[in-house]
Every structure is written in C-alpha cells, then in structure tokens.
Short mmCIF file of C-alpha atoms in Angstrom, two decimals:
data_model
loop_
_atom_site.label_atom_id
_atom_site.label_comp_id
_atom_site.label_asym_id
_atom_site.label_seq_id
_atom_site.Cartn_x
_atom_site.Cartn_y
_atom_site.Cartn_z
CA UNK J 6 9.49 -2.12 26.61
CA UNK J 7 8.27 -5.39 25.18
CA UNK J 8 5.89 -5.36 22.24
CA UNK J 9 3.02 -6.22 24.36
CA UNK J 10 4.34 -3.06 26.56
CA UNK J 11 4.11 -0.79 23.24
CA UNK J 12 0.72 -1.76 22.09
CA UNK J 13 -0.70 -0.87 25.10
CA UNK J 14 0.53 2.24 25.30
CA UNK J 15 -0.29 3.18 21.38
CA UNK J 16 -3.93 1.95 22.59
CA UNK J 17 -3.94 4.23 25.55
CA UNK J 18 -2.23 6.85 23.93
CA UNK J 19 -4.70 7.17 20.44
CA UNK J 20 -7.78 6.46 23.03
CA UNK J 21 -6.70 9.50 25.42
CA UNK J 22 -6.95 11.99 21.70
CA UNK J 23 -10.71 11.57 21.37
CA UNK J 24 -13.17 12.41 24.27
CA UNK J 25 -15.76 10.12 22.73
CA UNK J 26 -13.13 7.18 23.71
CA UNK J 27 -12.85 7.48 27.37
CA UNK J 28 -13.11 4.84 29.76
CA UNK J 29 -13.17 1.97 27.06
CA UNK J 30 -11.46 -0.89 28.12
CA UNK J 31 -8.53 -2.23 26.54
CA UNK J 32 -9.71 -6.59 25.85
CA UNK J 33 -7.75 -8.74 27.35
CA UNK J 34 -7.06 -10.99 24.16
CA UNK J 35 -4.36 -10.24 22.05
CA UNK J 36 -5.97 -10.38 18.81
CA UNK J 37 -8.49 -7.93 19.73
CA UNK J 38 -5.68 -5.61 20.78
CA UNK J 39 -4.64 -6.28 17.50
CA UNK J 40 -7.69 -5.27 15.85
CA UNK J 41 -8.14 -2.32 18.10
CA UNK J 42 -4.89 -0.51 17.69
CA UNK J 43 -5.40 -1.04 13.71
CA UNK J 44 -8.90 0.43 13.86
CA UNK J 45 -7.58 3.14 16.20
CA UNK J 46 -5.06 3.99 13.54
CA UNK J 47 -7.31 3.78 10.36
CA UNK J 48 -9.87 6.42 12.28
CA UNK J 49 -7.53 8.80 13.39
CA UNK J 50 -6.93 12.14 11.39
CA UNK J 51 -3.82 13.90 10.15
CA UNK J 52 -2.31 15.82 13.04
CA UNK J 53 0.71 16.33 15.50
CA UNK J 54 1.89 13.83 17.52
CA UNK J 55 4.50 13.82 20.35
CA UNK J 56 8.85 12.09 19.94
CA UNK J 57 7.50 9.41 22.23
CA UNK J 58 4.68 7.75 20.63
CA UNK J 59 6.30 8.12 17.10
CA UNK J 60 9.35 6.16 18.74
CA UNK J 61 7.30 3.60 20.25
CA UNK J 62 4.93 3.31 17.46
CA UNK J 63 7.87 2.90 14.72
CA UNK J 64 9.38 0.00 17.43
CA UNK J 65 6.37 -1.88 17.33
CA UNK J 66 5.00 -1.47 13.73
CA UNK J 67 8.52 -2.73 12.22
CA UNK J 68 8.77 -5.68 14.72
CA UNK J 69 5.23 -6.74 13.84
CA UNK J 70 6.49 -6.52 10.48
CA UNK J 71 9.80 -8.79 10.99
CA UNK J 72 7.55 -11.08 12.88
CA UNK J 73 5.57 -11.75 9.70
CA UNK J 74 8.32 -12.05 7.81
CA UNK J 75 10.15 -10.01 5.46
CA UNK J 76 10.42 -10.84 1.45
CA UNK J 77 13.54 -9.27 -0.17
CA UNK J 78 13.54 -8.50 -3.67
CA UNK J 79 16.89 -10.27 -4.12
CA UNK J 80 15.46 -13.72 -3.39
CA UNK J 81 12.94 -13.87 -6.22
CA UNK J 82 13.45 -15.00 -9.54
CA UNK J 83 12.25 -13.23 -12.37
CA UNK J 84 9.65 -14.93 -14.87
CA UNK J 85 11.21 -12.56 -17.76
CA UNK J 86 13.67 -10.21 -17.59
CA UNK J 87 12.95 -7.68 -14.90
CA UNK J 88 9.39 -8.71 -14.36
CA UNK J 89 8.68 -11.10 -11.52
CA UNK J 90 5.58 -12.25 -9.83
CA UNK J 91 5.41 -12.65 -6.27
CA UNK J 92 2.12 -13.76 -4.32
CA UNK J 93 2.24 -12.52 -0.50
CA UNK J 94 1.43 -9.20 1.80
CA UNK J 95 3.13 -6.62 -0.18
CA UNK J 96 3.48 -4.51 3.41
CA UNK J 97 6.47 -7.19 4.08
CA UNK J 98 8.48 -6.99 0.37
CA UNK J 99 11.28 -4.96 0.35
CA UNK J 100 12.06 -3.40 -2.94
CA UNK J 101 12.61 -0.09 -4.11
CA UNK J 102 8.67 1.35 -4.11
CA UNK J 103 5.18 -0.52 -3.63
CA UNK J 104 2.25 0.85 -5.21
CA UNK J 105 -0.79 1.18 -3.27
CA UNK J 106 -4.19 1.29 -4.54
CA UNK J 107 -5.68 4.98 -3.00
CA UNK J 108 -8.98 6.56 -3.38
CA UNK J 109 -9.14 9.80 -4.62
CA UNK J 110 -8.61 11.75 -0.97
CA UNK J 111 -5.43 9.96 -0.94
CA UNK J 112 -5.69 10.07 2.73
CA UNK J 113 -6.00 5.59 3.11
CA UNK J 114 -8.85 4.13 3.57
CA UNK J 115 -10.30 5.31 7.29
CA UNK J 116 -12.71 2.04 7.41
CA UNK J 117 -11.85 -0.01 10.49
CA UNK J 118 -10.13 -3.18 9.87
CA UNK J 119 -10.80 -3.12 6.25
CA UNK J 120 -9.51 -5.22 3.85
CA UNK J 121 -7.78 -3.18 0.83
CA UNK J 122 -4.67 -2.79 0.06
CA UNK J 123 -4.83 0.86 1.49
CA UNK J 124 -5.47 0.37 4.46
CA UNK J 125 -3.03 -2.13 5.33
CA UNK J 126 -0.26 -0.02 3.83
CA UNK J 127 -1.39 2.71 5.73
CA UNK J 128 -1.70 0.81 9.15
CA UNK J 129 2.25 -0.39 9.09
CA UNK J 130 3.42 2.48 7.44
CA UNK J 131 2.51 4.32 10.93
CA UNK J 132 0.64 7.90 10.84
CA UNK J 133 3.22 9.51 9.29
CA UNK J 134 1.79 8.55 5.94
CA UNK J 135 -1.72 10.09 6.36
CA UNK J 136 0.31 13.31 7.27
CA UNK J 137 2.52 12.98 4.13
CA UNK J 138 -0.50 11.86 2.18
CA UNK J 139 -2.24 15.01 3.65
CA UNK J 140 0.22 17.55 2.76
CA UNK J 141 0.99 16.34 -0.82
CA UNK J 142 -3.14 17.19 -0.90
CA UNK J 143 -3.28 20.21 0.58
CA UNK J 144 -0.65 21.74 -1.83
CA UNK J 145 -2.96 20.54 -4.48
CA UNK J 146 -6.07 21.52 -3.50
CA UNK J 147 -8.61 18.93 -5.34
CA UNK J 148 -8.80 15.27 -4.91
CA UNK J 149 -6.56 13.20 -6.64
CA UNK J 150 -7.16 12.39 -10.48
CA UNK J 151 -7.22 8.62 -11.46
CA UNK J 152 -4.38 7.86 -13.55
CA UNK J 153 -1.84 10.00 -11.40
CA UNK J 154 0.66 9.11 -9.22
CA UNK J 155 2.03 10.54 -5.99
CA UNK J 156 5.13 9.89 -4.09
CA UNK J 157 5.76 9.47 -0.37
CA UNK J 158 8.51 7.79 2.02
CA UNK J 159 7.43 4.20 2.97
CA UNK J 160 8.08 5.13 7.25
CA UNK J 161 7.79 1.88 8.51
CA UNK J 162 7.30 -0.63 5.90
CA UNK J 163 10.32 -2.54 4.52
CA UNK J 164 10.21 -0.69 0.87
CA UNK J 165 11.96 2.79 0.56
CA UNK J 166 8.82 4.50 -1.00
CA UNK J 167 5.02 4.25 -1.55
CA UNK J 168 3.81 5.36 -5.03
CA UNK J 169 0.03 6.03 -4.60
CA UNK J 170 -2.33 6.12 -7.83
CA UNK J 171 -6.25 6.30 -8.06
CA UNK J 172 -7.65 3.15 -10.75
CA UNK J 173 -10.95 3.88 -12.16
CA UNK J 174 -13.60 2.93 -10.91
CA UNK J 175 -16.09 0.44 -13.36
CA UNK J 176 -19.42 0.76 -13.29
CA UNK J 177 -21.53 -1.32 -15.57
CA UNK J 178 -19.98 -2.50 -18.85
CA UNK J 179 -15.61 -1.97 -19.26
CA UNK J 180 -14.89 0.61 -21.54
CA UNK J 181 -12.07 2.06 -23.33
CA UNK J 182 -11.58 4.73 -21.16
CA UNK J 183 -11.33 2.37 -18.02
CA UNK J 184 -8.55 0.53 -19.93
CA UNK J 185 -6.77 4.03 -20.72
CA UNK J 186 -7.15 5.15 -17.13
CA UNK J 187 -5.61 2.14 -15.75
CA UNK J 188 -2.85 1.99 -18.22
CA UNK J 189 -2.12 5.35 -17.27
CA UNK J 190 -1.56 4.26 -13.65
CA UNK J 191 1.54 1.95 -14.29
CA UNK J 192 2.78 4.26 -16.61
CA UNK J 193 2.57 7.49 -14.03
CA UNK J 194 3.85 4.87 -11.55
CA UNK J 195 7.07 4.05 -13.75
CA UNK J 196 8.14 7.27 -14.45
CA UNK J 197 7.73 9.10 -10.88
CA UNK J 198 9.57 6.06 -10.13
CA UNK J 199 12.56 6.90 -12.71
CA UNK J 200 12.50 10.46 -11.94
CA UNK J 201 13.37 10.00 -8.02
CA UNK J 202 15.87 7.03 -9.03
CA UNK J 203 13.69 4.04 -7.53
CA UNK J 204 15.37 1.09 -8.75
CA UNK J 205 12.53 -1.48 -8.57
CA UNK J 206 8.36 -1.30 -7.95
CA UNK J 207 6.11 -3.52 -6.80
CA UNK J 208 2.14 -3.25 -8.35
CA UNK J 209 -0.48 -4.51 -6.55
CA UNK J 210 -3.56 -5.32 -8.74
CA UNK J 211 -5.07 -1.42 -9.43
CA UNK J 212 -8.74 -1.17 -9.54
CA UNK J 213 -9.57 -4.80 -9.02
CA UNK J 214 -12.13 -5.73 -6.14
CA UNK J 215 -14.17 -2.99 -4.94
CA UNK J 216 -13.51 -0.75 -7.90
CA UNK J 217 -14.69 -3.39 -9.91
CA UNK J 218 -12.33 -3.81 -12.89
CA UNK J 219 -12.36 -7.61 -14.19
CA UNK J 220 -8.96 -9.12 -12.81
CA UNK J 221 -8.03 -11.03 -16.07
CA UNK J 222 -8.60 -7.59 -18.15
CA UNK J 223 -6.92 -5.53 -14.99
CA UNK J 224 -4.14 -7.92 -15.50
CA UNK J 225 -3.35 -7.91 -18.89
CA UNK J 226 -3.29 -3.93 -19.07
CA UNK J 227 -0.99 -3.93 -16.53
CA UNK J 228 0.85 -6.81 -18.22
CA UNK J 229 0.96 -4.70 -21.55
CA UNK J 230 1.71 -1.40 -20.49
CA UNK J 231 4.68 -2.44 -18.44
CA UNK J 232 6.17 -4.38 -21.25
CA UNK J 233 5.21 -1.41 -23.71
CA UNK J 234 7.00 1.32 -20.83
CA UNK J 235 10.28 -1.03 -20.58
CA UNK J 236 10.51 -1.35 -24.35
CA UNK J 237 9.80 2.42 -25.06
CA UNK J 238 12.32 3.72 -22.69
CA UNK J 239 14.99 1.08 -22.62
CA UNK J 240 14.10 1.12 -19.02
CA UNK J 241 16.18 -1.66 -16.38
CA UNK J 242 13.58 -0.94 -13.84
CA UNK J 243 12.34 -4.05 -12.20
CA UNK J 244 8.86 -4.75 -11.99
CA UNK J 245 7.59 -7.12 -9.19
CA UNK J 246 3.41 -7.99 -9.95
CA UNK J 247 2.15 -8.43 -6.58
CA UNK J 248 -0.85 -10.83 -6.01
CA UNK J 249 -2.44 -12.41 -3.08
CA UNK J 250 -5.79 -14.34 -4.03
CA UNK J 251 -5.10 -17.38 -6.18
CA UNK J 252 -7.18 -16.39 -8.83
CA UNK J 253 -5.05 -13.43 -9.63
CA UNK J 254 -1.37 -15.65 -9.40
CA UNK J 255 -3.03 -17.93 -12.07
CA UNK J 256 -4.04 -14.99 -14.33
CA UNK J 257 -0.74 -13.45 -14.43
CA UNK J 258 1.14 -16.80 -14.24
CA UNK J 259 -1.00 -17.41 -17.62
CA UNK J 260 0.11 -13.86 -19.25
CA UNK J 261 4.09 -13.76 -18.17
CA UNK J 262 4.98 -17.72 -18.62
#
C-alpha cells in the first residue's frame, strides 16, 4: 500500500462509522485529504476499531511523521545542564515523554483542524490515545483537575510517553493562584515522570494562548519550578522547553542564557 493508498482507506474507513457521512466525496487534492482525515480523526469518539485499520493507520501516521522529520534528543545541546530549548513541532522530538497541554475531559481537543497543541498530539498519536485518555477518565470519574498529571503511551509519535496536565485557565487579572496552579503542572509532570523511570520530558508552553496566561510570566514559572524540582530532588532528568512562535524562543532564550 502506498501512503496515498492508506489515506484513502482511513478516509473511507472513519466516513463508513457515521451515517451522517455517507456519500461525501473524498477531494481530489492532497492537502484537503490531509485536512479531512485530521478532522475525521479529531471528531471521532472513543470506541473499537478493527487489526486492519489500526495497522494501516499506525503505517501512515509514523511515515507522515518521518516525512516531517524527526528531532532526537541526542542532537541538541543543552543551554544549562539538563535543560535545553528546542523550537519545532514537538509531535516529531523524540525524547523520553512530551507534555501536552489537555483540557479538563482529557479526551484532545475534538475541534477540526485546530491549532493547539492537543490536538496535534492527538491526531499523530492515532486513536489509541483518546481510548487511553478515555479509560484513565472513566476510572476516575470527574474531569481532570488543573495541576495534575496523567500518563499514557505515546502510540505513534516518536516519544515513549505523553504526560497530559490541565494549566489554568486566566481570566481577567493573573493571580497567585494561577501561578501556583501552573507551577504545580511541571512539578506533577516531573515526578509521574520519575516514578515510571522516564529519562527526559519535553514541556510545551502550559496555559499560554487560549487559556490566556501571559507567555513571559508562563515562562518564567516554568523556568523556576523546574530549576527549584532539579535542585530539590537532585534529579538528572532532562528537561527539553519546547517552543514554536518566536516570541516564546526569545522569552526563554532571555531566562536560561
């Protein structure tokens, strides 16, 4: 099957589940089969799905990814000792754990083609990871807690594991409590990390964006409480700060170097 091959058949195969979807054409452009198959994943609930399209799906979401390019861990240098700063699509690093920014169903973000962080990692992680995502919540029984962490295998991205966490949310003027909550996140982060031996973790930028948290005071909480964590527990673990808008790379440039 060639990759073209497998796309069309994850299109025809996630259009066939919902009645509402029959008879839509599949566009011609490849782009817009692109965009399709993403949307078709983001939409699509928890549930059973047959050896076949797992197979193909996992073929085609890790060749996507090796055609983008993958960034090992071993090829960056470090701006201090075990902290490094890394601007690109986190999806492609490979590293011990990424952290993805979740909301508090923990289930990825079911927007179509959306931006966040969430819903990329959920798109080439595969559907596996809304089914891990929704049986780690089911067990609980209440929507995730900002400040918290959950752990689940990474499927298809290059990382071995996806730490989840909820940031707080700001509305109006930053408080303490925002501050505390988002500490909290890198710390829960770290030390689910430690406890299942992940050797290195890779933090996007919690809560900025469409939460709302002020990237140059996001940063240097995350910044702090790292350095605090490491100190504290004589911890080795490495800590990659992931960024992809400029703005953010010059912030945290300013705070490690």
């Amino acid at each position: 099957m060639t990759q073209d091959e497998r796309r069309i058949y994850l299109i025809r195969a996630l259009l066939s589940e919902e009645a509402q979807y029959k008879g839509m054409e599949i566009p011609a452009d490849l782009q817009q089969q692109k965009r399709l198959l993403r949307a078709l994943f983001n939409v699509r609930m928890p549930g059973a799905v047959d050896k076949e399209f797992l197979e193909i799906q996992d073929t085609y979401l890790q060749e996507e990814t090796r055609q983008k390019g993958i960034t090992d861990l071993s090829d960056l240098t470090p701006l201090q000792e075990g902290i490094y700063l890394w601007q690109g699509d986190i999806t492609t690093l490979r590293c011990g754990a990424i952290v993805n920014a979740a909301n508090s169903q923990m289930l990825g973000c079911f927007c179509p083609n959306h931006g966040c962080i969430d819903n990329a990692i959920h798109t080439y992680a595969g559907i596996q990871l809304r089914a891990a995502c929704a049986e780690l919540m089911e067990k609980q029984g209440h929507e995730e807690e900002p400040g918290r962490a959950k752990i689940t295998p990474a499927f298809n991205l290059p990382c071995d594991y996806v730490l989840h966490t909820v940031g707080p949310i700001v509305s109006g003027w930053l408080t303490r409590k925002d501050k505390e909550l988002l500490g909290s996140c890198y710390r829960s982060c770290l030390e689910l990390a430690e406890q299942n031996d992940i050797k290195s973790v890779a933090f996007c930028c919690i809560s900025t964006g469409e939460f709302h948290f002020p990237n140059d005071k996001a940063a240097q909480v995350a910044v702090s409480t790292v350095k605090d964590y490491k100190e504290q527990t004589n911890s080795r673990i490495e800590v990659i700060f992931n960024v992809f808008k400029d703005v953010d790379l010059q912030i945290y440039q300013n705070l490690l170097r």
